[in-house]
Short mmCIF file of C-alpha atoms and ligand atoms in Angstrom, two decimals:
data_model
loop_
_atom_site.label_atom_id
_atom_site.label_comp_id
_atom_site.label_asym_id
_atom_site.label_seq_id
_atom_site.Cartn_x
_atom_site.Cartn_y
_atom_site.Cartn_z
CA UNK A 1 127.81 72.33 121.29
CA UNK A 2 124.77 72.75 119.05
CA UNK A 3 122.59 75.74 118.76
CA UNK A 4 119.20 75.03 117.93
CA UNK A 5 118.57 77.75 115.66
CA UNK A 6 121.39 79.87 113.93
CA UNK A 7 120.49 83.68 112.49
CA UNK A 8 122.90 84.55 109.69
CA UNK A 9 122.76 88.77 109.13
CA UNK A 10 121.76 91.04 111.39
CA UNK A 11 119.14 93.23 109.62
CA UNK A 12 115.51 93.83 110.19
CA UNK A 13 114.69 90.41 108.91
CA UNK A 14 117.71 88.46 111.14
CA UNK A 15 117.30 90.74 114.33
CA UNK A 16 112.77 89.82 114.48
CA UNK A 17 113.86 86.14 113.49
CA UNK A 18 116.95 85.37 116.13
CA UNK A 19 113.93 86.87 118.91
CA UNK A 20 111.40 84.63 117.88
CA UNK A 21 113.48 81.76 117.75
CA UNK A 22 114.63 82.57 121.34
CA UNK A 23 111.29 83.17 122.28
CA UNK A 24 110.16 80.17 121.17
CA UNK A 25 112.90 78.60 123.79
CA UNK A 26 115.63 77.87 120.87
CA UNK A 27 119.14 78.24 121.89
CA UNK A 28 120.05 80.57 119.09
CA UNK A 29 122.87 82.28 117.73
CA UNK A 30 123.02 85.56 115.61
CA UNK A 31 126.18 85.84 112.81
CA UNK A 32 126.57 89.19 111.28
CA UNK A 33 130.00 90.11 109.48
CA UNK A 34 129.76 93.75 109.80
CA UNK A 35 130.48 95.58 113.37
CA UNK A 36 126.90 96.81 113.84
CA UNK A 37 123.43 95.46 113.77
CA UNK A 38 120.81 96.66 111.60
CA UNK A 39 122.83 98.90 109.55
CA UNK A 40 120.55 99.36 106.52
CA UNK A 41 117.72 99.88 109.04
CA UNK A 42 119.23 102.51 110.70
CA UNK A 43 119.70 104.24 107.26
CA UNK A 44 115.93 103.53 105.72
CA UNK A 45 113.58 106.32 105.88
CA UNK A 46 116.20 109.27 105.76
CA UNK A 47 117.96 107.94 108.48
CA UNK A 48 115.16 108.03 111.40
CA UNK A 49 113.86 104.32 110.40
CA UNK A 50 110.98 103.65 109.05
CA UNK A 51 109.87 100.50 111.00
CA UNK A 52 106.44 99.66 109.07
CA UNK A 53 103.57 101.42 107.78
CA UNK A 54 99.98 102.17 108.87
CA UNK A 55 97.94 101.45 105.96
CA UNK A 56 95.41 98.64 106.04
CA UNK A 57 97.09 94.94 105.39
CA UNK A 58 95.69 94.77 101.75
CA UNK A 59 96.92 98.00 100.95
CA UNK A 60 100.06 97.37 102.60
CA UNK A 61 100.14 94.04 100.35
CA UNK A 62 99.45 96.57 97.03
CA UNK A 63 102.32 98.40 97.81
CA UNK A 64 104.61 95.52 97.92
CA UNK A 65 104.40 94.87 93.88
CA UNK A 66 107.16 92.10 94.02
CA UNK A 67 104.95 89.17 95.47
CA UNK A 68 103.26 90.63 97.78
CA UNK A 69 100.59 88.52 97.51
CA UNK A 70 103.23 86.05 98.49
CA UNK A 71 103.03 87.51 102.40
CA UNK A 72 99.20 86.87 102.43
CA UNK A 73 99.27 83.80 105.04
CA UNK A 74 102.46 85.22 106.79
CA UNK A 75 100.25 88.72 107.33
CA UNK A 76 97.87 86.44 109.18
CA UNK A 77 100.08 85.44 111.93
CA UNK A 78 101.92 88.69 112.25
CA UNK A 79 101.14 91.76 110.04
CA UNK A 80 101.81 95.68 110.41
CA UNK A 81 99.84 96.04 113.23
CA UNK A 82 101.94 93.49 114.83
CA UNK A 83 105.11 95.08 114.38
CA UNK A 84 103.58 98.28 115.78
CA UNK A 85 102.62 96.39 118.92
CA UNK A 86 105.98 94.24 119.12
CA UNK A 87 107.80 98.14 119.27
CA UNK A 88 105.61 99.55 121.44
CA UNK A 89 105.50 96.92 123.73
CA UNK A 90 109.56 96.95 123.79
CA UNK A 91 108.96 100.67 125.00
CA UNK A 92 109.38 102.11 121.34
CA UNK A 93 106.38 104.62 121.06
CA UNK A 94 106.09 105.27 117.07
CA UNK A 95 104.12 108.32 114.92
CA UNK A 96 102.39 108.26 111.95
CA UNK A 97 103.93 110.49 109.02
CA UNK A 98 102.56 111.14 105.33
CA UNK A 99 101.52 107.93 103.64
CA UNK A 100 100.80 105.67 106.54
CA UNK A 101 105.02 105.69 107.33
CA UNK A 102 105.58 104.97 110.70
CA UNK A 103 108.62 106.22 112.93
CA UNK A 104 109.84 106.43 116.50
CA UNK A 105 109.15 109.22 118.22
CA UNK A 106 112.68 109.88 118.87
CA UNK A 107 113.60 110.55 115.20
CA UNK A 108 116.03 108.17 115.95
CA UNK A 109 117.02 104.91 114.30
CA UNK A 110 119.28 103.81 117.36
CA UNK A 111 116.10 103.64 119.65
CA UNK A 112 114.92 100.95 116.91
CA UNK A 113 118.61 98.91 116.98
CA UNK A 114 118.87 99.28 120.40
CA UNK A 115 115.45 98.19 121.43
CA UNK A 116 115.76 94.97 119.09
CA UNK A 117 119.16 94.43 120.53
CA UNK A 118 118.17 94.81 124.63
CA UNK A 119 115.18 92.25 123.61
CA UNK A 120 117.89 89.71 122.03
CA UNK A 121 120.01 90.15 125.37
CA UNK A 122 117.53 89.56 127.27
CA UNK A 123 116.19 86.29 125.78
CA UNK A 124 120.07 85.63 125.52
CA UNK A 125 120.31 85.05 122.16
CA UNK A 126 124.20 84.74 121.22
CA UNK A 127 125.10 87.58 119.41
CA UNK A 128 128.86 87.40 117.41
CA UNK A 129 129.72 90.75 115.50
CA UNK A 130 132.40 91.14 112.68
CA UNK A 131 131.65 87.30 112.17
CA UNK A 132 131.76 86.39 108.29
CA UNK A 133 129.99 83.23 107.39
CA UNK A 134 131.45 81.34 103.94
CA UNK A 135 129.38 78.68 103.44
CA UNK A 136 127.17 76.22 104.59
CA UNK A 137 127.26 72.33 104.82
CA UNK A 138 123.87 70.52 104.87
CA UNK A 139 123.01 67.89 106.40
CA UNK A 140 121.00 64.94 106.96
CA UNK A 141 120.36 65.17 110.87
CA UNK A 142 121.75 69.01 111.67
CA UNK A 143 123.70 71.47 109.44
CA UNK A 144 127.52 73.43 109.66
CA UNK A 145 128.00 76.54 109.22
CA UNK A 146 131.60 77.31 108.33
CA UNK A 147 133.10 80.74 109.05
CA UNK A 148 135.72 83.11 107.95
CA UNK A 149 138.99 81.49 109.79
CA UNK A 150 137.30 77.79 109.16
CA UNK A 151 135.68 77.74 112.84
CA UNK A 152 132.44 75.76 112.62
CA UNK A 153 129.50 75.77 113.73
CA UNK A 154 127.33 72.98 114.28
CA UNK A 155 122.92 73.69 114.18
CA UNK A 156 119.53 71.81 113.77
CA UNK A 157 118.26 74.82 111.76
CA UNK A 158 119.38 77.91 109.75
CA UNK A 159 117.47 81.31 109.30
CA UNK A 160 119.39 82.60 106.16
CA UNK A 161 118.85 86.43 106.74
CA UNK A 162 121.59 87.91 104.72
CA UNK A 163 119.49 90.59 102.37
CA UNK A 164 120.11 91.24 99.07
CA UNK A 165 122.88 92.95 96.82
CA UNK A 166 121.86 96.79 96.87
CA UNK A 167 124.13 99.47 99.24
CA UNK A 168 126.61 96.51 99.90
CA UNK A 169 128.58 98.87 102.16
CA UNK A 170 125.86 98.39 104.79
CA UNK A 171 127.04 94.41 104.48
CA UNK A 172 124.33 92.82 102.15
CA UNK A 173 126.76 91.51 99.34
CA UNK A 174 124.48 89.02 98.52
CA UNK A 175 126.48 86.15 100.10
CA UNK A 176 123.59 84.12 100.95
CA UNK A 177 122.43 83.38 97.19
CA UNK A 178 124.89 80.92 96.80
CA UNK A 179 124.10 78.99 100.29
CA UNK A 180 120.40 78.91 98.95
CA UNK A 181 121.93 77.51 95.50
CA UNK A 182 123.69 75.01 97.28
CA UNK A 183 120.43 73.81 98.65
CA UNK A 184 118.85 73.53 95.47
CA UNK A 185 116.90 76.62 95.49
CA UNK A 186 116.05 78.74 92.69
CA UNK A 187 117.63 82.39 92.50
CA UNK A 188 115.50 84.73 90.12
CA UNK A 189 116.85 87.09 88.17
CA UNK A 190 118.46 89.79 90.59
CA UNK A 191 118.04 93.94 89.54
CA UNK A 192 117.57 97.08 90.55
CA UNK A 193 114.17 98.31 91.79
CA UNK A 194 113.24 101.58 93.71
CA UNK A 195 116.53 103.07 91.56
CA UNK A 196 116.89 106.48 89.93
CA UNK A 197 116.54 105.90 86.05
CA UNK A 198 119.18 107.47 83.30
CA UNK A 199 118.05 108.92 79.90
CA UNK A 200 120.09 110.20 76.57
CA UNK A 201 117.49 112.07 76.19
CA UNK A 202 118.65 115.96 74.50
CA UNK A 203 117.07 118.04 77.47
CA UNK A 204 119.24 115.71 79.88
CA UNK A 205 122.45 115.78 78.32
CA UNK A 206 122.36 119.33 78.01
CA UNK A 207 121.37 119.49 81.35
CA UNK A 208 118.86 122.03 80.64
CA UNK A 209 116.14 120.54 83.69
CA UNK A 210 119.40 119.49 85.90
CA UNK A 211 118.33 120.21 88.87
CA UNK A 212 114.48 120.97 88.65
CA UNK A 213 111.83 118.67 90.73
CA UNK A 214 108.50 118.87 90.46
CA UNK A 215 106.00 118.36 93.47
CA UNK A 216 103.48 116.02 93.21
CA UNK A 217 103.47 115.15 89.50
CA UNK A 218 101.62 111.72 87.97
CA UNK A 219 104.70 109.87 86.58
CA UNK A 220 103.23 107.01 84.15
CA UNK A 221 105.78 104.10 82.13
CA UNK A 222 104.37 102.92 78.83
CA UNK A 223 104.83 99.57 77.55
CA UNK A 224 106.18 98.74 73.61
CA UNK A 225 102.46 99.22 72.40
CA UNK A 226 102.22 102.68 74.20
CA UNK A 227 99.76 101.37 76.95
CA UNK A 228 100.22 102.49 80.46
CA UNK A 229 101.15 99.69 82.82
CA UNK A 230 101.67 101.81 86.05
CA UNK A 231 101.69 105.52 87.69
CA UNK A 232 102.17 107.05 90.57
CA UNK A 233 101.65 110.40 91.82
CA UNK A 234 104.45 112.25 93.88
CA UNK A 235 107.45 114.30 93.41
CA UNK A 236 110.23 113.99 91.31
CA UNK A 237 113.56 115.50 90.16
CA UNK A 238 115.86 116.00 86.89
CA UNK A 239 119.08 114.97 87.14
CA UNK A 240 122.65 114.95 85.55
CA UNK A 241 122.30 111.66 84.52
CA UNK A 242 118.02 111.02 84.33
CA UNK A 243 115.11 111.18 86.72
CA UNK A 244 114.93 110.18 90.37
CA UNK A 245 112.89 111.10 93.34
CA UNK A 246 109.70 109.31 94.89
CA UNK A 247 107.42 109.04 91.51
CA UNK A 248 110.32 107.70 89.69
CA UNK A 249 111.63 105.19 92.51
CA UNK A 250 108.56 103.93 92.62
CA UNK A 251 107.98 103.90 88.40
CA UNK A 252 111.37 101.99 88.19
CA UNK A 253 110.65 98.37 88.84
CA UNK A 254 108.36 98.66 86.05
CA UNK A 255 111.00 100.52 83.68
CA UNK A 256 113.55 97.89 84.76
CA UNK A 257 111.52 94.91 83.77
CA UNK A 258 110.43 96.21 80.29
CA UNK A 259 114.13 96.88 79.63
CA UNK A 260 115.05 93.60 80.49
CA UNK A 261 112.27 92.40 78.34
CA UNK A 262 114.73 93.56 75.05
CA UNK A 263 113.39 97.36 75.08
CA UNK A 264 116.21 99.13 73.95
CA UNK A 265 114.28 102.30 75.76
CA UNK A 266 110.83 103.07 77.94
CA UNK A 267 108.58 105.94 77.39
CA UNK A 268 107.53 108.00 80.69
CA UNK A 269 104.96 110.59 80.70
CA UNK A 270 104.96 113.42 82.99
CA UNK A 271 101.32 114.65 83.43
CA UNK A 272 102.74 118.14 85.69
CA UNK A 273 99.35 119.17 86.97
CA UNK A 274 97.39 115.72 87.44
CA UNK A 275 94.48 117.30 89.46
CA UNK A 276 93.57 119.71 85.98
CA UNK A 277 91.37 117.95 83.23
CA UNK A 278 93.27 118.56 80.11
CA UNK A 279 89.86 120.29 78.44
CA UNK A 280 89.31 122.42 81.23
CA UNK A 281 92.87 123.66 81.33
CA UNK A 282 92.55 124.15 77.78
CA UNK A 283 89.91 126.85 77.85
CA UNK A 284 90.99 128.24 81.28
CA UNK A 285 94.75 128.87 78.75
CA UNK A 286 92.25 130.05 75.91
CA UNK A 287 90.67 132.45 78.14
CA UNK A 288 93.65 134.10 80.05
CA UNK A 289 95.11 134.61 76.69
CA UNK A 290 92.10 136.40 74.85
CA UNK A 291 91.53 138.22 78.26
CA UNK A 292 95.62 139.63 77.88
CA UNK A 293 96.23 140.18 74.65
CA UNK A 294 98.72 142.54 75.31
CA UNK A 295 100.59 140.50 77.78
CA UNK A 296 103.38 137.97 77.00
CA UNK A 297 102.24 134.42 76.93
CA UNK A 298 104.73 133.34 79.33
CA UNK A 299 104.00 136.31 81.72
CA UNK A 300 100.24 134.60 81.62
CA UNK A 301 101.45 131.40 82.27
CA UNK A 302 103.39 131.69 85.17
CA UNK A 303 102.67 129.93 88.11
CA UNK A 304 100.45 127.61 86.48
CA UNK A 305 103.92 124.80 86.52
CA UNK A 306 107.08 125.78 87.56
CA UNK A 307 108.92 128.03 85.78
CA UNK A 308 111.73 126.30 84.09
CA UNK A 309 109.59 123.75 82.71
CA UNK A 310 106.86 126.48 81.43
CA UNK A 311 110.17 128.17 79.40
CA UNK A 312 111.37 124.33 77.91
CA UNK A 313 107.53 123.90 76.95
CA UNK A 314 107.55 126.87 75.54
CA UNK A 315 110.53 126.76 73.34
CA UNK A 316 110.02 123.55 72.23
CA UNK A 317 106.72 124.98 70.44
CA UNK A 318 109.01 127.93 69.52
CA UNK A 319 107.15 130.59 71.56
CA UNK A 320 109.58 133.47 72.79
CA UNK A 321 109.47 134.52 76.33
CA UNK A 322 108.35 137.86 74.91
CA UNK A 323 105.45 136.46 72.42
CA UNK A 324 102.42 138.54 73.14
CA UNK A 325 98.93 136.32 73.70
CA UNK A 326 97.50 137.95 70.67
CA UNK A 327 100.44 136.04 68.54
CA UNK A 328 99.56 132.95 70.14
CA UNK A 329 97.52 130.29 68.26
CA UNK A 330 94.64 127.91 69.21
CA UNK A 331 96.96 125.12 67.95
CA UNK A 332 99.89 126.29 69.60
CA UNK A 333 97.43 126.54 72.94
CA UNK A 334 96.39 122.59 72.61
CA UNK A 335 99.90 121.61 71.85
CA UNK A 336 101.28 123.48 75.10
CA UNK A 337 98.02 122.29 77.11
CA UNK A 338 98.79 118.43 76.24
CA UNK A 339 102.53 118.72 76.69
CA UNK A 340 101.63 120.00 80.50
CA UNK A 341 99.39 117.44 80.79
CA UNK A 342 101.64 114.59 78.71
CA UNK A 343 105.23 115.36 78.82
CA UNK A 344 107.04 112.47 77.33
CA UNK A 345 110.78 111.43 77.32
CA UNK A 346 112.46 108.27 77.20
CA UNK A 347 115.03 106.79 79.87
CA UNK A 348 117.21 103.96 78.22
CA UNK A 349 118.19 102.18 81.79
CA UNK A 350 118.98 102.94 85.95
CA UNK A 351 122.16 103.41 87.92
CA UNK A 352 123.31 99.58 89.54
CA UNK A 353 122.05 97.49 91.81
CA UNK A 354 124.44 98.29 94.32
CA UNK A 355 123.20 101.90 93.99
CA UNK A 356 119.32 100.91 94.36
CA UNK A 357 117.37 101.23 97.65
CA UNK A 358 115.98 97.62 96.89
CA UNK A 359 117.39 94.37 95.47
CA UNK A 360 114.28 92.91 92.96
CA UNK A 361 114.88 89.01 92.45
CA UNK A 362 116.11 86.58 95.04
CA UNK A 363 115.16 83.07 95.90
CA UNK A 364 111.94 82.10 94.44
CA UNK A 365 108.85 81.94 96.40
CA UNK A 366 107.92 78.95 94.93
CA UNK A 367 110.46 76.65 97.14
CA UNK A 368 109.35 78.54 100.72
CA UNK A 369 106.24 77.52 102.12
CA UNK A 370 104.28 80.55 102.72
CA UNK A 371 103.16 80.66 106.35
CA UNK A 372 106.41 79.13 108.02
CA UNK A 373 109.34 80.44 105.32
CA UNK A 374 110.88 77.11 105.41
CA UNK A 375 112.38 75.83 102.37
CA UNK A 376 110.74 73.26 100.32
CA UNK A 377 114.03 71.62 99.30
CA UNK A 378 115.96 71.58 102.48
CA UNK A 379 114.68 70.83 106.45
CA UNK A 380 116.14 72.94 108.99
CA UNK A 381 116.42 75.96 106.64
CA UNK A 382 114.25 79.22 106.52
CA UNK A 383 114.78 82.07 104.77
CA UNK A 384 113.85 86.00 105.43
CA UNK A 385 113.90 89.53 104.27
CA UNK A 386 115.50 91.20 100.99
CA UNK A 387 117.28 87.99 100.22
CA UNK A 388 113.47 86.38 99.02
CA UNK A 389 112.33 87.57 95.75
CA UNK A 390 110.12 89.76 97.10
CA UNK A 391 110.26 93.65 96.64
CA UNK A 392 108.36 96.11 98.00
CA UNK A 393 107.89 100.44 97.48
CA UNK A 394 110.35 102.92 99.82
CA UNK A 395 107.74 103.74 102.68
CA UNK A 396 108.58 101.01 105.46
CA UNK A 397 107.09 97.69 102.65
CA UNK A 398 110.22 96.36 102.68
CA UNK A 399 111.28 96.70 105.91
CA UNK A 400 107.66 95.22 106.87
CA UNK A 401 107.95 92.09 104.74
CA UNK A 402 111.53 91.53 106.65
CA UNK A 403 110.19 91.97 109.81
CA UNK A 404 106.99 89.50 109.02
CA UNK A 405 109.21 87.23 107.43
CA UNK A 406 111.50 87.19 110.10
CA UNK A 407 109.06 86.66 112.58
CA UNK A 408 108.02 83.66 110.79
CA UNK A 409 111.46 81.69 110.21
CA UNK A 410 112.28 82.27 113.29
CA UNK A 411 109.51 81.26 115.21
CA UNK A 412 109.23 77.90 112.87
CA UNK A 413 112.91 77.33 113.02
CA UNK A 414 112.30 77.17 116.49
CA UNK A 415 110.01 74.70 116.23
CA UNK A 416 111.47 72.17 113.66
CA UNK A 417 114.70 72.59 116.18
CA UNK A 418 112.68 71.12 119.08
CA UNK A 419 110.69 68.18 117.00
C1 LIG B 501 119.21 104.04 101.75
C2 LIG B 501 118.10 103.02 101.94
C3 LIG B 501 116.86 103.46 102.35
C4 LIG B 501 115.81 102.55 102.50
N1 LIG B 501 114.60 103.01 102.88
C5 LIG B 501 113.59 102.14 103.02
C6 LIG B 501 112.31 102.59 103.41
O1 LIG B 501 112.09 103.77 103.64
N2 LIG B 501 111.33 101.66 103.53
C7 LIG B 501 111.55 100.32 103.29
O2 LIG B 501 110.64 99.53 103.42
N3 LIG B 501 112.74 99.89 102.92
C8 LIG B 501 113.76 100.74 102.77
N4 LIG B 501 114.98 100.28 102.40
C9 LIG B 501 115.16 98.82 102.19
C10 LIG B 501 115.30 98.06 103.54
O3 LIG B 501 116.23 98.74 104.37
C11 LIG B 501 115.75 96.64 103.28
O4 LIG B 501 114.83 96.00 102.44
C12 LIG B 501 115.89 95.82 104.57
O5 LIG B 501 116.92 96.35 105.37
C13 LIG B 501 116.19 94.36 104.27
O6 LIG B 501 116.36 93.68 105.48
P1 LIG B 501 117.14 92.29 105.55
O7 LIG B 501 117.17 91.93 107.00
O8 LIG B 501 116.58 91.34 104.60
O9 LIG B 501 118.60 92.60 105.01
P2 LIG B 501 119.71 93.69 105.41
O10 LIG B 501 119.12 94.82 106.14
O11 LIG B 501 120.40 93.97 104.13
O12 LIG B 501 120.66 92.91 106.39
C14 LIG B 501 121.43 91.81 105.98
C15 LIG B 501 122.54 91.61 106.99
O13 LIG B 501 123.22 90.38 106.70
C16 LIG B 501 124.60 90.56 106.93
N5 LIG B 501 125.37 89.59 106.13
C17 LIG B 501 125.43 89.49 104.79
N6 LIG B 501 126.28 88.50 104.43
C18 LIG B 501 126.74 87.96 105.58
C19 LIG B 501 127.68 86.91 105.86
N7 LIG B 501 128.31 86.26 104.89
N8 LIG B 501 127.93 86.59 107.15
C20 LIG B 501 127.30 87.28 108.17
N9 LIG B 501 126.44 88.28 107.95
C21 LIG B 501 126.16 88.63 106.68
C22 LIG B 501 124.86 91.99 106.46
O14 LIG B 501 126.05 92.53 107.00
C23 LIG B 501 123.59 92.71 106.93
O15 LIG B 501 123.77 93.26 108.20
C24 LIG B 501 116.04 101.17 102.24
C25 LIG B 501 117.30 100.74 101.83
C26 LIG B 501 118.33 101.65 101.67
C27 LIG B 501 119.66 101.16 101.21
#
């Protein structure tokens, strides 16, 4: 027998394109090695799934920094709005949270799976669990797709859906790469992007921040001439090792890429109370302090930024906890004011792929036409999700760009399958 259309993984990306295919009348058949579907899904957005986001397409598009620009003519057959209409039509109602994310109602991530899997069934998509696929054989007319135990599988087209290399214990080990290889596509360079970042910096291996986050921060990466190339505005968190949290997930792409430009380090600067000018804060410091002389500077200080910061801030312009305001010099007052404003440390790398949210790199854009994901090297072949060298922000971007892409392959594997 030959399937029309064969799915390989069962993520976001595999799971919109084995429905579309079927929709599209293709006799199609999902593979996915592990014994659950949409296993990374289910764990995105703290566990309760965070399907797509809100925000208009272009800003959706901004927040996709890794060729997003790519997903312009994809977005206009099915965007975010789509997706939010494709759920809600399946009987998924979904709320809006902070920054445009979008969730089910539920909280759950099984009403997601389940509603993606009950569509599948019902447009009776062949769906084969704990089913490892080793390699492909192209062909002139149809393709074979050979699995684990040798069994093979003959098919007029192939929607390569197998994600990238990050989490692998969710199942994307990055098998499809060399399938795509084999094709005579072009892998990018693969790293780590929305990753926590380490640092040998003093204050981090003497742990003396471990521990501390800070609440909606400006987080900025300089480049080797000390010009900002990006920042973002959120929370973030010391740790053992470095810096993580939302600012700094978001910052890393940017670290990543100047490191593997030959920088042996990146600067970051910490601006801890972005909504002050640094003038203003200046005299509104200046006055406190003439207003208290009697006072210790610290005491005056508090609650201005949070308190363990305020004492390393401190000490590193050797003021006491005790000094009294009337000790305290105008020079010492600018110093402290800029380091609020501009608190700089370097970070010299970021934990491992397999330990990042999102797998940077991938097959390059550049062999997949844009508005039908099909590759330019190879007929019957489409390719969707994490595995494309596309990369997008934490905040349902990525999970978007799977679901658009997905929608995409399958739909056109579909119809190459029936020409
Ligand atoms: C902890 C965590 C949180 C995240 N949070 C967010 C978030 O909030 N917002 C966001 O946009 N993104 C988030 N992401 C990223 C997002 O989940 C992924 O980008 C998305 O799941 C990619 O979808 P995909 O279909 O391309 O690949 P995957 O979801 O990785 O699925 C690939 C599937 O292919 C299967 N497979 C691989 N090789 C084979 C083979 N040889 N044979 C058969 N099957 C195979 C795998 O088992 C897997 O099921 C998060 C990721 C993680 C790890």
């Amino acid at each position: 027998m030959t399937y029309d259309v064969t799915v390989i993984g069962g993520g976001p990306s595999g799971l919109m394109a084995a429905i579309a295919a079927a929709e599209h009348g293709a006799r199609t058949l999902l593979l996915e090695k592990g014994k659950k579907l949409g296993k990374k899904l289910a764990i995105s957005g703290g566990g309760r799934c965070n399907v797509t986001n809100r925000l208009p397409q272009d800003e959706v598009i901004k927040h996709i920094p890794g060729n997003g620009k790519f997903l312009y003519s994809a977005f206009s057959v099915f965007n975010n709005y789509d997706i939010i209409d494709f759920f809600e039509n399946m009987g998924v109602g979904l709320k809006e949270e902070d920054h445009g994310r979008m969730f089910p109602k539920s909280n759950s991530a099984k009403t997601v799976v389940n509603a993606l899997i009950s569509k599948m069934e019902e447009l009776n998509v062949e769906i084969r669990l704990t089913t490892s696929v080793e390699a492909i054989h192209y062909d002139e007319n149809e393709h074979m797709v050979i699995l684990k135990g040798a069994e093979k599988i003959q098919t007029k087209a192939i929607v390569i859906a197998s994600g990238g290399k990050a989490v692998p214990h969710t199942g994307s080990t990055g098998d499809g790469y060399a399938w795509a290889k084999k094709a005579g596509h072009t892998i990018t360079e693969l790293y780590p992007t929305e990753v926590a970042l380490t640092s040998n910096e003093d204050f981090i291996k003497d742990k003396s921040l471990q521990g501390l986050s800070l609440r909606n921060v400006s987080l900025t990466v300089l480049n080797k001439r000390n010009k900002p190339i990006i920042s973002h505005q959120m929370d973030m968190i010391f740790t053992h090792f470095g810096v993580s949290g939302p600012a700094v997930l978001r910052c890393s792409q940017f670290v990543v890429k100047e490191l593997m430009r030959g920088s042996e380090k990146v600067t970051m600067v910490l601006d801890a109370l972005p909504e002050e000018k640094e003038e203003k804060l200046y005299q509104a410091i200046m006055k406190s302090t003439k207003e208290n002389p009697k006072k210790a500077f610290k005491n005056v200080m508090k609650g201005l930024i949070p308190e363990r910061l305020l004492s390393f801030i401190l000490k590193q312009n050797h003021i006491t906890d005790e000094e009294k305001c009337a000790h305290i010099s105008k020079e010492s007052i600018r110093t402290i004011t800029h380091h609020i404003k501009n608190f700089t440390f370097n970070v010299n790398g970021s934990l491992p792929l397999e330990k990042a949210f999102v797998t940077g790199g991938g097959v390059s854009i550049k062999e997949i036409v844009p508005n039908t994901m099909q590759s330019k090297r190879m007929h019957g072949l489409y390719f969707c999700g994490e595995i494309l060298d596309i990369h997008g922000y934490t905040g349902g971007y990525n999970i978007t760009s799977a679901l658009v892409t997905g929608r995409l392959a399958g739909m056109n594997a579909a119809n190459e399958s029936a020409d």
